[in-house]
């Protein structure tokens, strides 16, 4: 990334292979990188370290361990790994053939996934898991409303909730997406352009409201969702609430509201939280290998087409994930 602005700010460059400088670092030969909305926001608005341009973007990656620092004990050269680390403007990102990752952020790649599938998974897995389990305290038997169920976070959130034994309603934009989310475990796909989702949810829950609502969209949707949640229920949002949000219904219904930002451990150097996220990836690897979880990829592009990947993300209508193929 050479400067802030349009997708054409992304340019293919030759750079040196990063050298291990810390004893806990692992050098990864990146095979694939996931593309996420956060990447497009950093490109458009600036990274968290604007004085360090040019920068290599990409938080999600999967690849092969090339070398390890002196204190690394859990991984060895040749190990296949996946992770969410880097790509926020400091150090290395994953839109590159090689990157450096702290050992505590790494997990072994699920054997059931190829590198492209594995690279698409970490950020959305961690986000969905933390939002539903850590923030909203999801349990078996809960009813859950997941907005944008066919999107990157939404489509794995449906599967995680289904595996837990929850009942799931989800909003989608068309019948093709409704078919996908039903296949993934949703009980009630709601075509939000045709149906009032609050009315649909209240009918589905016998006017009780859902136990948990998950806002993956932002804007006015958070406020619109409050009436669909039961008294003393949970709402968790991945986006910063609008300044204009009217909280009166949430207050009246005693809703417990939470915000989820899975990048916080990396941004603030919270090692214990980073280890927790790596354990989430380990748990999800078991689900992948048991055939209980899958990742939906809508498009795989070469690294040279990173700008095109950003253009697709910014349409706001992609299904599942977009991946960059880095190396063979």
Coordinates of C-alpha atoms in Angstrom, one line a residue:
X1 CA 0.0 0.0 0.0
X2 CA 1.7 3.1 -1.2
X3 CA -0.8 5.7 0.1
X4 CA -4.4 6.0 1.2
X5 CA -7.1 6.1 -1.4
X6 CA -8.6 3.9 -4.1
X7 CA -7.7 0.2 -4.7
X8 CA -5.1 1.3 -7.2
X9 CA -3.0 2.4 -4.2
X10 CA -2.0 -1.3 -4.0
X11 CA 1.0 -2.1 -6.1
X12 CA 3.0 -5.2 -6.7
X13 CA 6.6 -4.7 -5.4
X14 CA 9.7 -6.7 -4.7
X15 CA 10.8 -6.4 -1.1
X16 CA 13.4 -8.2 1.1
X17 CA 12.4 -11.4 2.9
X18 CA 11.8 -10.3 6.5
X19 CA 14.4 -11.5 8.9
X20 CA 13.7 -13.0 12.4
X21 CA 14.6 -10.4 14.9
X22 CA 12.8 -11.6 18.1
X23 CA 13.2 -15.1 19.7
X24 CA 9.5 -15.7 19.6
X25 CA 9.0 -14.9 15.9
X26 CA 8.2 -17.5 13.1
X27 CA 9.0 -16.9 9.5
X28 CA 6.1 -18.1 7.3
X29 CA 6.1 -18.8 3.6
X30 CA 2.6 -17.6 2.9
X31 CA 0.6 -19.7 0.5
X32 CA -2.7 -17.7 0.7
X33 CA -4.1 -14.6 2.3
X34 CA -7.7 -13.8 3.2
X35 CA -9.1 -10.4 2.2
X36 CA -11.4 -8.7 4.8
X37 CA -13.3 -5.4 5.0
X38 CA -10.7 -4.1 7.5
X39 CA -8.1 -4.3 4.7
X40 CA -10.2 -2.0 2.5
X41 CA -10.8 0.4 5.4
X42 CA -7.1 0.7 6.2
X43 CA -6.3 1.3 2.5
X44 CA -9.0 3.9 2.2
X45 CA -8.6 5.7 5.5
X46 CA -5.1 5.0 6.6
X47 CA -3.4 2.2 8.7
X48 CA -2.9 2.3 12.4
X49 CA 0.6 3.5 11.7
X50 CA 0.3 6.1 9.0
X51 CA 3.9 7.2 9.2
X52 CA 5.2 3.7 8.1
X53 CA 4.1 3.7 4.4
X54 CA 4.5 1.8 2.2
X55 CA 2.7 -1.0 4.2
X56 CA 1.8 -4.6 3.4
X57 CA -1.8 -5.3 4.2
X58 CA -3.6 -8.6 5.0
X59 CA -4.4 -9.9 8.5
X60 CA -5.4 -13.4 7.5
X61 CA -2.8 -16.0 6.3
X62 CA -2.0 -19.6 5.9
X63 CA 1.3 -21.1 4.9
X64 CA 4.4 -23.2 5.9
X65 CA 6.8 -22.5 8.7
X66 CA 10.2 -21.6 7.0
X67 CA 12.3 -20.8 10.1
X68 CA 11.8 -20.2 13.9
X69 CA 13.3 -17.9 16.5
X70 CA 15.4 -19.3 19.4
X71 CA 12.5 -19.4 21.9
X72 CA 9.9 -21.0 19.6
X73 CA 8.9 -24.4 20.9
X74 CA 5.5 -25.2 19.4
X75 CA 6.4 -25.1 15.7
X76 CA 9.1 -26.4 13.4
X77 CA 10.1 -25.7 9.8
X78 CA 7.6 -27.5 7.5
X79 CA 4.6 -27.1 9.8
X80 CA 1.4 -26.0 8.0
X81 CA -0.2 -23.1 9.9
X82 CA -3.0 -20.6 9.8
X83 CA -3.4 -17.4 11.8
X84 CA -4.7 -13.8 12.0
X85 CA -1.7 -11.5 12.6
X86 CA -0.1 -8.4 11.0
X87 CA -1.4 -6.3 8.2
X88 CA -2.4 -3.3 10.2
X89 CA 0.5 -1.0 9.1
X90 CA 3.4 -2.0 11.4
X91 CA 5.7 -4.9 10.6
X92 CA 4.6 -7.5 8.1
X93 CA 1.3 -8.3 6.4
X94 CA 0.1 -11.3 4.5
X95 CA -0.2 -9.9 1.0
X96 CA 3.3 -11.2 0.5
X97 CA 5.3 -14.4 -0.1
X98 CA 6.9 -14.2 3.4
X99 CA 5.8 -12.8 6.7
X100 CA 6.7 -12.9 10.4
X101 CA 4.2 -14.1 13.0
X102 CA 4.5 -14.3 16.8
X103 CA 4.4 -17.9 17.9
X104 CA 1.5 -17.2 20.3
X105 CA -0.8 -16.3 17.4
X106 CA -0.2 -19.5 15.3
X107 CA -2.3 -22.6 15.1
X108 CA -1.8 -25.7 13.0
X109 CA -3.8 -25.6 9.8
X110 CA -6.8 -27.9 9.7
X111 CA -5.9 -31.0 7.7
X112 CA -9.3 -30.9 5.9
X113 CA -8.6 -27.5 4.4
X114 CA -6.3 -26.4 1.6
X115 CA -4.3 -23.2 2.1
X116 CA -6.8 -21.0 0.3
X117 CA -9.6 -22.2 2.6
X118 CA -7.5 -21.9 5.7
X119 CA -6.4 -18.4 4.9
X120 CA -10.0 -17.3 4.5
X121 CA -11.0 -18.5 7.9
X122 CA -9.1 -17.0 10.9
X123 CA -10.5 -13.4 11.3
X124 CA -14.1 -14.4 10.7
X125 CA -13.8 -17.5 13.0
X126 CA -12.3 -15.5 15.9
X127 CA -14.8 -12.7 15.4
X128 CA -17.8 -15.0 15.4
X129 CA -16.6 -17.1 18.3
X130 CA -15.8 -14.1 20.5
X131 CA -19.0 -12.3 19.6
X132 CA -21.2 -15.3 20.3
X133 CA -19.4 -17.1 23.2
X134 CA -17.3 -14.4 24.9
X135 CA -19.5 -11.4 24.5
X136 CA -23.1 -12.8 24.2
X137 CA -22.6 -16.0 26.3
X138 CA -24.3 -18.3 23.8
X139 CA -25.6 -21.6 25.0
X140 CA -27.5 -24.6 23.6
X141 CA -31.2 -23.8 23.1
X142 CA -30.7 -20.1 22.6
X143 CA -32.5 -18.4 19.7
X144 CA -30.1 -16.1 17.7
X145 CA -30.6 -13.5 15.0
X146 CA -27.5 -13.1 12.8
X147 CA -27.6 -10.3 10.4
X148 CA -25.9 -10.7 7.0
X149 CA -25.7 -14.5 7.4
X150 CA -24.2 -15.1 3.9
X151 CA -21.3 -12.8 4.6
X152 CA -17.8 -13.7 5.8
X153 CA -18.5 -13.5 9.6
X154 CA -22.2 -14.4 9.2
X155 CA -21.7 -17.7 7.5
X156 CA -19.3 -19.1 10.1
X157 CA -21.4 -17.6 12.9
X158 CA -24.4 -19.7 11.7
X159 CA -22.3 -22.8 11.8
X160 CA -20.8 -22.2 15.2
X161 CA -24.2 -21.4 16.6
X162 CA -25.7 -24.5 15.0
X163 CA -23.0 -26.7 16.3
X164 CA -23.7 -25.4 19.8
X165 CA -27.4 -26.3 19.5
X166 CA -28.9 -22.9 19.0
X167 CA -31.8 -22.0 16.7
X168 CA -30.8 -19.4 14.2
X169 CA -32.7 -16.7 12.2
X170 CA -30.6 -14.7 9.7
X171 CA -31.1 -11.9 7.3
X172 CA -30.0 -12.3 3.7
X173 CA -30.4 -10.3 0.5
X174 CA -31.6 -12.9 -2.0
X175 CA -32.9 -16.4 -2.4
X176 CA -29.5 -17.8 -3.5
X177 CA -28.1 -16.6 -0.2
X178 CA -31.1 -18.0 1.6
X179 CA -30.3 -21.4 0.2
X180 CA -26.7 -21.1 1.4
X181 CA -27.5 -20.2 4.9
X182 CA -30.1 -22.9 5.2
X183 CA -27.5 -25.4 4.0
X184 CA -25.2 -24.1 6.7
X185 CA -27.7 -24.6 9.5
X186 CA -30.0 -21.5 9.7
X187 CA -33.6 -22.3 10.7
X188 CA -35.2 -19.1 9.4
X189 CA -33.6 -17.2 6.5
X190 CA -35.3 -13.7 6.2
X191 CA -35.2 -11.9 2.9
X192 CA -34.9 -8.4 4.5
X193 CA -35.8 -6.6 1.3
X194 CA -39.2 -8.3 1.2
X195 CA -39.9 -9.0 4.9
X196 CA -39.8 -6.9 8.1
X197 CA -37.2 -8.9 10.0
X198 CA -38.5 -7.8 13.4
X199 CA -42.0 -9.1 12.6
X200 CA -40.5 -12.3 11.2
X201 CA -38.4 -12.8 14.3
X202 CA -41.3 -12.1 16.7
X203 CA -43.6 -14.5 14.9
X204 CA -40.8 -17.1 15.0
X205 CA -40.3 -16.7 18.7
X206 CA -44.0 -16.4 19.7
X207 CA -43.5 -12.7 20.4
X208 CA -40.7 -13.3 22.9
X209 CA -37.8 -12.1 20.8
X210 CA -34.4 -13.8 20.3
X211 CA -31.9 -14.4 23.1
X212 CA -29.1 -12.9 21.1
X213 CA -28.8 -10.6 18.1
X214 CA -25.6 -10.2 16.2
X215 CA -25.1 -7.1 14.1
X216 CA -22.6 -7.6 11.3
X217 CA -23.7 -4.6 9.3
X218 CA -23.7 -1.4 11.4
X219 CA -25.3 1.9 10.7
X220 CA -29.0 2.2 11.7
X221 CA -29.5 -1.6 11.8
X222 CA -28.4 -1.8 15.5
X223 CA -31.2 0.4 16.7
X224 CA -33.7 -1.3 14.3
X225 CA -32.7 -4.7 15.9
X226 CA -33.5 -3.8 19.5
X227 CA -37.2 -4.6 19.3
X228 CA -36.4 -8.1 18.0
X229 CA -34.5 -9.1 21.2
X230 CA -36.2 -10.5 24.3
X231 CA -36.2 -8.6 27.6
X232 CA -32.8 -9.0 29.3
X233 CA -31.3 -10.4 26.1
X234 CA -28.0 -9.8 24.4
X235 CA -27.0 -7.6 21.4
X236 CA -23.5 -7.7 20.1
X237 CA -22.2 -5.5 17.2
X238 CA -19.0 -5.7 15.2
X239 CA -19.3 -2.0 14.3
X240 CA -19.2 1.3 16.2
X241 CA -22.7 2.4 16.9
X242 CA -24.0 5.4 15.1
X243 CA -23.9 8.6 17.1
X244 CA -27.6 9.0 16.2
X245 CA -28.5 5.6 17.8
X246 CA -31.6 5.8 20.0
X247 CA -30.9 3.5 23.0
X248 CA -34.3 3.9 24.6
X249 CA -35.8 0.6 23.5
X250 CA -32.5 -1.2 24.5
X251 CA -32.7 0.4 27.9
X252 CA -36.4 -0.3 28.3
X253 CA -35.9 -4.0 27.5
X254 CA -32.7 -4.2 29.7
X255 CA -30.6 -5.4 26.8
X256 CA -27.0 -6.2 27.5
X257 CA -25.0 -4.7 24.6
X258 CA -21.5 -5.7 23.7
X259 CA -19.0 -4.6 21.0
X260 CA -16.6 -7.0 19.3
X261 CA -13.2 -6.0 17.8
X262 CA -11.0 -9.1 17.3
X263 CA -8.0 -7.0 16.3
X264 CA -7.7 -5.5 19.9
X265 CA -5.1 -8.1 21.1
X266 CA -2.8 -7.3 18.2
X267 CA -3.3 -3.6 18.4
X268 CA -2.6 -3.4 22.1
X269 CA -0.1 -6.2 22.4
X270 CA -2.4 -8.3 24.7
X271 CA -0.5 -11.6 24.7
X272 CA -3.0 -13.5 26.9
X273 CA -5.9 -12.5 24.6
X274 CA -3.8 -13.5 21.5
X275 CA -3.2 -16.9 23.0
X276 CA -7.0 -17.2 23.6
X277 CA -7.6 -16.4 19.9
X278 CA -5.1 -19.1 18.8
X279 CA -6.9 -21.6 21.0
X280 CA -10.2 -20.6 19.2
X281 CA -8.5 -21.5 15.9
X282 CA -7.4 -24.8 17.4
X283 CA -11.0 -25.6 18.4
X284 CA -12.2 -24.6 15.0
X285 CA -9.6 -26.8 13.3
X286 CA -11.1 -29.8 15.1
X287 CA -14.5 -28.8 13.8
X288 CA -13.2 -28.5 10.3
X289 CA -11.5 -31.8 10.4
X290 CA -14.7 -33.4 11.9
X291 CA -16.7 -32.1 9.0
X292 CA -18.8 -29.8 11.2
X293 CA -17.5 -26.5 9.8
X294 CA -16.7 -25.2 6.4
X295 CA -15.6 -21.9 4.8
X296 CA -17.3 -20.5 1.7
X297 CA -15.0 -18.8 -0.8
X298 CA -16.7 -16.8 -3.5
X299 CA -13.5 -15.9 -5.4
X300 CA -9.8 -16.8 -5.4
X301 CA -7.4 -14.3 -7.1
X302 CA -3.6 -14.1 -7.6
X303 CA -1.6 -11.7 -5.4
X304 CA -1.3 -9.3 -8.4
X305 CA -5.1 -8.8 -8.3
X306 CA -5.2 -7.5 -4.8
X307 CA -6.8 -4.3 -6.0
X308 CA -9.5 -6.2 -7.7
X309 CA -10.2 -8.1 -4.5
X310 CA -10.6 -4.8 -2.7
X311 CA -13.0 -3.6 -5.4
X312 CA -15.2 -6.7 -4.9
X313 CA -15.2 -6.4 -1.1
X314 CA -16.3 -2.7 -1.4
X315 CA -19.4 -3.7 -3.4
X316 CA -20.8 -4.8 0.0
X317 CA -22.6 -7.8 -1.5
X318 CA -20.0 -10.5 -1.6
X319 CA -20.9 -14.0 -0.3
X320 CA -18.5 -15.7 2.0
X321 CA -14.8 -14.8 1.6
X322 CA -12.3 -13.6 -1.1
X323 CA -8.8 -15.1 -1.1
X324 CA -5.5 -14.1 -2.6
X325 CA -3.3 -17.0 -3.8
X326 CA 0.3 -16.0 -2.9
X327 CA 2.6 -18.9 -3.8
X328 CA 2.7 -22.6 -4.7

